Short mmCIF file of C-alpha atoms and ligand atoms in Angstrom, two decimals:
data_model
loop_
_atom_site.label_atom_id
_atom_site.label_comp_id
_atom_site.label_asym_id
_atom_site.label_seq_id
_atom_site.Cartn_x
_atom_site.Cartn_y
_atom_site.Cartn_z
CA LEU A 22 19.95 11.11 18.36
CA ASP A 23 22.94 8.21 17.01
CA LEU A 24 24.42 11.75 16.16
CA ILE A 25 24.13 13.49 19.30
CA PHE A 26 25.38 10.62 20.78
CA ASN A 27 28.54 10.18 18.39
CA ILE A 28 28.67 14.71 19.35
CA ASP A 29 29.00 13.78 22.70
CA ILE A 30 31.06 11.29 22.48
CA LEU A 31 33.87 13.96 20.02
CA LEU A 32 33.42 16.27 22.04
CA ARG A 33 34.57 14.38 24.92
CA GLU A 34 37.49 13.36 23.39
CA LYS A 35 39.05 16.15 20.88
CA LYS A 36 38.50 19.36 23.13
CA LYS A 37 39.73 21.73 20.28
CA ILE A 38 37.73 20.93 16.70
CA THR A 39 35.80 23.05 14.44
CA ILE A 40 31.95 22.38 13.60
CA SER A 41 33.11 21.37 10.05
CA GLN A 42 35.32 18.80 11.94
CA ILE A 43 32.44 17.00 14.10
CA PHE A 44 30.56 17.39 11.04
CA ASN A 45 32.77 15.45 8.69
CA GLU A 46 34.02 13.27 10.91
CA LEU A 47 30.74 12.32 12.62
CA ILE A 48 29.53 11.20 8.82
CA THR A 49 32.25 9.43 8.67
CA SER A 50 31.52 7.30 11.29
CA PHE A 51 28.27 6.87 10.42
CA LEU A 52 28.83 5.52 7.00
CA ILE A 53 31.31 3.10 8.84
CA GLN A 54 28.57 2.07 11.28
CA CYS A 55 25.95 1.41 8.94
CA MET A 56 28.73 -0.07 6.71
CA ALA A 57 29.20 -2.31 9.34
CA ALA A 58 26.08 -3.23 10.64
CA SER A 59 24.57 -3.54 6.73
CA ARG A 60 23.97 -6.03 4.92
CA VAL A 61 23.24 -4.80 1.22
CA ILE A 62 20.46 -6.40 -0.60
CA ASP A 63 20.77 -4.82 -4.01
CA GLY A 64 22.48 -2.20 -5.55
CA THR A 65 20.74 1.03 -3.31
CA THR A 66 18.91 -1.16 -0.12
CA THR A 67 20.60 -2.38 3.20
CA LEU A 68 19.50 -3.96 6.18
CA ARG A 69 18.94 -1.90 9.56
CA GLU A 70 19.02 -3.88 12.81
CA GLY A 71 19.22 -7.03 11.04
CA ASP A 72 15.83 -7.22 8.95
CA ILE A 73 14.87 -3.92 8.63
CA ALA A 74 15.36 -2.79 5.16
CA VAL A 75 16.98 0.94 4.33
CA SER A 76 17.12 1.79 1.10
CA THR A 77 19.69 4.97 0.12
CA GLY A 78 18.19 5.71 -3.30
CA ARG A 79 16.22 8.88 -3.91
CA ARG A 80 13.42 7.58 -1.89
CA SER A 81 14.46 7.10 1.18
CA LYS A 82 13.38 8.87 4.02
CA VAL A 83 14.03 7.70 8.05
CA CYS A 84 11.28 6.61 9.48
CA PHE A 85 9.83 5.82 12.86
CA ALA A 86 6.62 4.89 14.16
CA ARG A 87 3.91 7.66 13.32
CA SER A 88 6.00 8.92 10.08
CA CYS A 89 5.17 6.68 7.97
CA GLN A 90 1.87 5.35 9.09
CA TRP A 91 -0.33 3.23 6.54
CA ALA A 92 -3.81 5.29 4.97
CA LYS A 93 -6.77 4.56 7.32
CA SER A 94 -10.21 3.95 5.97
CA VAL A 95 -12.87 6.14 6.42
CA ASP A 96 -14.46 2.26 7.59
CA GLY A 97 -11.93 2.66 10.62
CA HIS A 98 -9.90 0.04 9.13
CA VAL A 99 -6.33 0.09 8.27
CA TYR A 100 -6.15 -1.91 4.84
CA ILE A 101 -2.78 -3.36 3.80
CA PRO A 102 -2.79 -4.75 0.41
CA TYR A 103 -0.11 -7.40 -0.40
CA LYS A 104 0.81 -9.59 -3.12
CA ILE A 105 2.48 -13.18 -2.65
CA SER A 106 4.51 -14.61 -5.02
CA PRO A 107 3.55 -17.68 -6.38
CA ASP A 108 6.67 -19.27 -5.27
CA TYR A 109 5.49 -19.97 -2.04
CA SER A 110 3.22 -23.38 -1.75
CA GLU A 111 -0.58 -23.66 -0.23
CA MET A 112 0.72 -24.50 2.86
CA ASP A 113 3.32 -21.22 3.26
CA ILE A 114 0.75 -19.33 2.26
CA LYS A 115 -1.85 -20.61 4.99
CA LEU A 116 1.24 -19.94 7.14
CA ILE A 117 1.84 -16.43 5.98
CA LYS A 118 -2.16 -15.71 6.14
CA LYS A 119 -1.63 -16.73 9.68
CA GLY A 120 1.02 -13.61 10.42
CA MET A 121 -1.10 -11.64 9.16
CA GLU A 122 -3.98 -12.64 11.76
CA ASN A 123 -2.34 -12.65 14.70
CA ILE A 124 -1.88 -9.02 13.76
CA GLU A 125 -5.19 -8.52 12.38
CA LYS A 126 -6.39 -9.91 15.61
CA GLY A 127 -8.07 -7.65 18.78
CA THR A 128 -6.74 -4.22 15.71
CA CYS A 129 -8.45 -2.45 13.42
CA VAL A 130 -5.36 -3.22 10.32
CA ARG A 131 -6.65 -5.93 7.72
CA PHE A 132 -4.56 -7.28 5.21
CA VAL A 133 -5.97 -7.73 1.64
CA PRO A 134 -5.34 -9.33 -1.60
CA ARG A 135 -4.22 -6.59 -3.99
CA THR A 136 -6.35 -5.18 -7.07
CA HIS A 137 -5.33 -1.66 -7.99
CA GLN A 138 -3.73 -0.34 -4.50
CA ARG A 139 -1.34 1.67 -5.06
CA ASP A 140 0.49 0.97 -1.91
CA TYR A 141 1.07 -2.47 -1.05
CA ILE A 142 3.75 -4.76 0.70
CA ASP A 143 5.14 -7.86 -2.54
CA ILE A 144 5.76 -11.06 -0.87
CA GLN A 145 8.78 -12.49 -1.59
CA ALA A 146 11.37 -15.98 -0.48
CA GLN A 147 14.00 -13.66 -1.05
CA SER A 148 17.16 -14.04 1.03
CA GLY A 149 16.58 -13.35 4.40
CA CYS A 150 13.32 -12.20 6.39
CA TRP A 151 13.37 -8.63 6.42
CA SER A 152 10.50 -5.75 5.81
CA TYR A 153 10.68 -2.15 5.32
CA LEU A 154 9.60 0.20 8.07
CA GLY A 155 6.16 1.76 7.77
CA ALA A 156 4.30 2.74 4.13
CA ARG A 157 6.70 3.48 1.84
CA GLY A 158 4.86 4.41 -1.33
CA GLY A 159 4.53 2.12 -3.85
CA LYS A 160 5.10 -1.77 -3.78
CA GLN A 161 7.30 -2.56 -0.80
CA THR A 162 9.30 -5.86 -0.68
CA VAL A 163 8.53 -7.88 2.06
CA SER A 164 11.07 -11.20 2.35
CA LEU A 165 10.24 -13.99 3.59
CA GLN A 166 12.94 -16.61 2.89
CA ASN A 167 11.75 -20.31 2.47
CA PRO A 168 11.60 -22.05 4.85
CA HIS A 169 13.29 -20.61 7.86
CA CYS A 170 11.27 -17.48 7.29
CA VAL A 171 7.79 -18.85 6.99
CA GLN A 172 7.37 -19.46 10.09
CA VAL A 173 4.22 -17.48 12.02
CA GLY A 174 5.77 -15.23 15.08
CA VAL A 175 8.89 -14.54 11.69
CA ILE A 176 5.78 -13.09 9.62
CA SER A 177 3.66 -11.27 12.26
CA HIS A 178 7.73 -10.26 13.12
CA GLU A 179 8.07 -8.61 9.88
CA PHE A 180 4.59 -7.39 9.56
CA MET A 181 4.99 -5.17 12.74
CA HIS A 182 7.68 -3.59 10.38
CA VAL A 183 5.43 -2.92 7.99
CA LEU A 184 2.90 -1.52 10.49
CA GLY A 185 6.47 1.32 11.11
CA PHE A 186 7.63 -0.53 14.75
CA VAL A 187 11.40 -0.68 15.52
CA HIS A 188 12.37 -3.88 17.69
CA GLU A 189 12.15 -2.65 21.40
CA GLN A 190 15.40 -2.83 22.80
CA SER A 191 16.35 0.22 19.65
CA ARG A 192 13.93 2.62 22.28
CA PHE A 193 15.45 5.47 23.24
CA ASP A 194 14.41 4.63 26.79
CA ARG A 195 16.03 0.70 26.47
CA ASP A 196 19.14 1.27 28.85
CA ASN A 197 16.51 1.53 31.45
CA TYR A 198 15.69 -1.76 30.95
CA VAL A 199 18.28 -4.00 29.62
CA THR A 200 22.33 -3.74 29.12
CA VAL A 201 23.35 -4.08 25.65
CA MET A 202 26.58 -6.09 26.93
CA TRP A 203 28.63 -5.06 23.49
CA PRO A 204 31.90 -6.76 23.48
CA ASN A 205 29.70 -10.32 23.52
CA ILE A 206 28.25 -9.12 20.43
CA TRP A 207 29.64 -11.67 17.24
CA ARG A 208 32.97 -10.15 16.16
CA GLY A 209 31.48 -6.36 16.53
CA LYS A 210 30.41 -6.59 13.10
CA PHE A 211 26.91 -6.07 14.25
CA LYS A 212 27.00 -3.41 16.47
CA GLY A 213 24.71 -1.54 14.14
CA ASN A 214 21.85 -3.65 15.37
CA PHE A 215 21.97 -2.62 19.44
CA GLU A 216 21.76 1.25 18.04
CA LYS A 217 19.24 2.86 19.71
CA PHE A 218 16.69 4.83 17.81
CA LYS A 219 14.07 8.40 18.54
CA THR A 220 11.47 6.15 18.62
CA GLU A 221 7.67 7.08 19.50
CA ASN A 222 6.80 5.06 22.62
CA LEU A 223 2.78 5.41 22.94
CA ASP A 224 3.25 6.06 26.43
CA LEU A 225 3.19 2.24 26.53
CA PRO A 226 5.85 0.62 28.73
CA TYR A 227 8.73 -1.33 27.76
CA ASP A 228 7.33 -4.73 27.16
CA PHE A 229 9.83 -7.37 27.35
CA GLY A 230 7.58 -10.09 26.52
CA SER A 231 7.02 -7.97 22.63
CA ILE A 232 7.68 -10.01 19.61
CA MET A 233 9.80 -7.52 18.65
CA HIS A 234 12.21 -7.57 21.62
CA PHE A 235 15.83 -9.53 20.71
CA GLY A 236 16.62 -12.96 22.34
CA LYS A 237 19.27 -12.48 25.10
CA TYR A 238 21.97 -14.39 22.96
CA ALA A 239 21.17 -12.53 19.47
CA TYR A 240 24.16 -11.82 17.41
CA SER A 241 26.63 -13.51 20.04
CA GLN A 242 29.89 -14.08 19.54
CA ASP A 243 30.83 -16.66 21.67
CA GLY A 244 27.34 -17.90 23.39
CA GLU A 245 27.50 -14.94 25.41
CA PRO A 246 24.50 -12.91 26.77
CA THR A 247 24.22 -10.26 24.11
CA ILE A 248 21.40 -8.40 26.75
CA VAL A 249 21.12 -8.40 29.93
CA PRO A 250 17.54 -7.38 31.62
CA LYS A 251 18.49 -4.43 34.16
CA ASN A 252 16.08 -5.14 37.25
CA ASN A 253 15.28 -9.33 36.70
CA GLN A 254 18.49 -11.51 35.61
CA ARG A 255 15.44 -13.62 34.90
CA MET A 256 13.58 -12.27 33.05
CA LYS A 257 12.58 -13.85 30.09
CA PHE A 258 12.38 -12.18 26.49
CA GLY A 259 13.00 -12.78 22.61
CA GLN A 260 10.30 -14.75 21.91
CA THR A 261 9.00 -15.24 18.63
CA GLU A 262 5.63 -16.39 18.53
CA HIS A 263 3.07 -14.39 19.11
CA LEU A 264 2.68 -10.56 19.28
CA SER A 265 1.79 -9.32 23.51
CA HIS A 266 -0.81 -7.50 24.82
CA ILE A 267 1.09 -4.34 24.62
CA ASP A 268 2.09 -4.77 20.78
CA LYS A 269 -1.82 -5.14 20.00
CA MET A 270 -1.54 -1.72 21.90
CA LYS A 271 1.13 0.04 19.95
CA ILE A 272 -0.73 -0.86 16.45
CA ASN A 273 -4.21 -0.14 18.44
CA LYS A 274 -3.05 3.71 19.41
CA LEU A 275 0.05 4.43 16.53
CA TYR A 276 -3.58 4.01 14.05
CA LYS A 277 -5.79 5.44 16.56
CA CYS A 278 -7.95 2.13 15.91
CA GLY A 279 -11.71 2.91 17.40
CA LYS A 280 -11.43 5.88 16.86
CA SER A 281 -13.43 8.47 14.67
CA SER A 282 -11.43 7.98 11.38
CA GLN A 283 -9.60 10.33 10.46
CA VAL A 284 -6.70 10.00 7.61
CA SER A 285 -3.92 9.53 9.00
CA THR A 286 -0.94 11.03 7.71
CA ILE A 287 0.72 9.72 4.70
CA CYS A 288 4.87 10.54 4.21
ZN1 ZN B 322 13.10 -7.16 13.13
#
């Protein structure tokens, strides 16, 4: 979608260019955008949308809802094995587990301590709060920096990324609901965090109440709003406390909770 978007811009600006020129320009602009928008975690991993880790190594894959689901067990649950770093205190661990319970309540997702499973999340207090998108295969880090990411809502938010969900305002149809105020984004540097993605919306309405929705002033340059709702200016959004009803529905629909167990596609 982003590429198509860029082609559109290029075609409007330059009428006479060859396909290979378009392609080269696309690659260049895409790389520049990515570099500007991303923070490098290590040699092969960067952050997209502020907190979604993207690996550029051999195992990298583009992953949107539906494409990188966790496997569903024959008992109808989706088990996500986890390991928690010993660096966390007992209190921290309680909060992390509370974040897990928030996801589990009313869904078929269950977090279980890892024993032997091949695919699992490894919760560590690295720098920042971030996660990979969906099941990546093998061990995948979820970073919950101590103390500022060890809050139940933030934890649940990162686990939603683990399940495969991007930010609500990244939905391909978000322009029907919100206006992104591009000039207000901090130093223009974080514009990449406001991109749209080719999302699978699961026939669910745009959800201002989602725990995955950025706040009105996310990445603001000088306190001016970066996201403004289209219809109701007073609409509240950007809550970081709990999953909304629709967030739960997203999980249940994507993982077909309550339906007879069929092993989901693992990529
Ligand atoms: Zn996020």
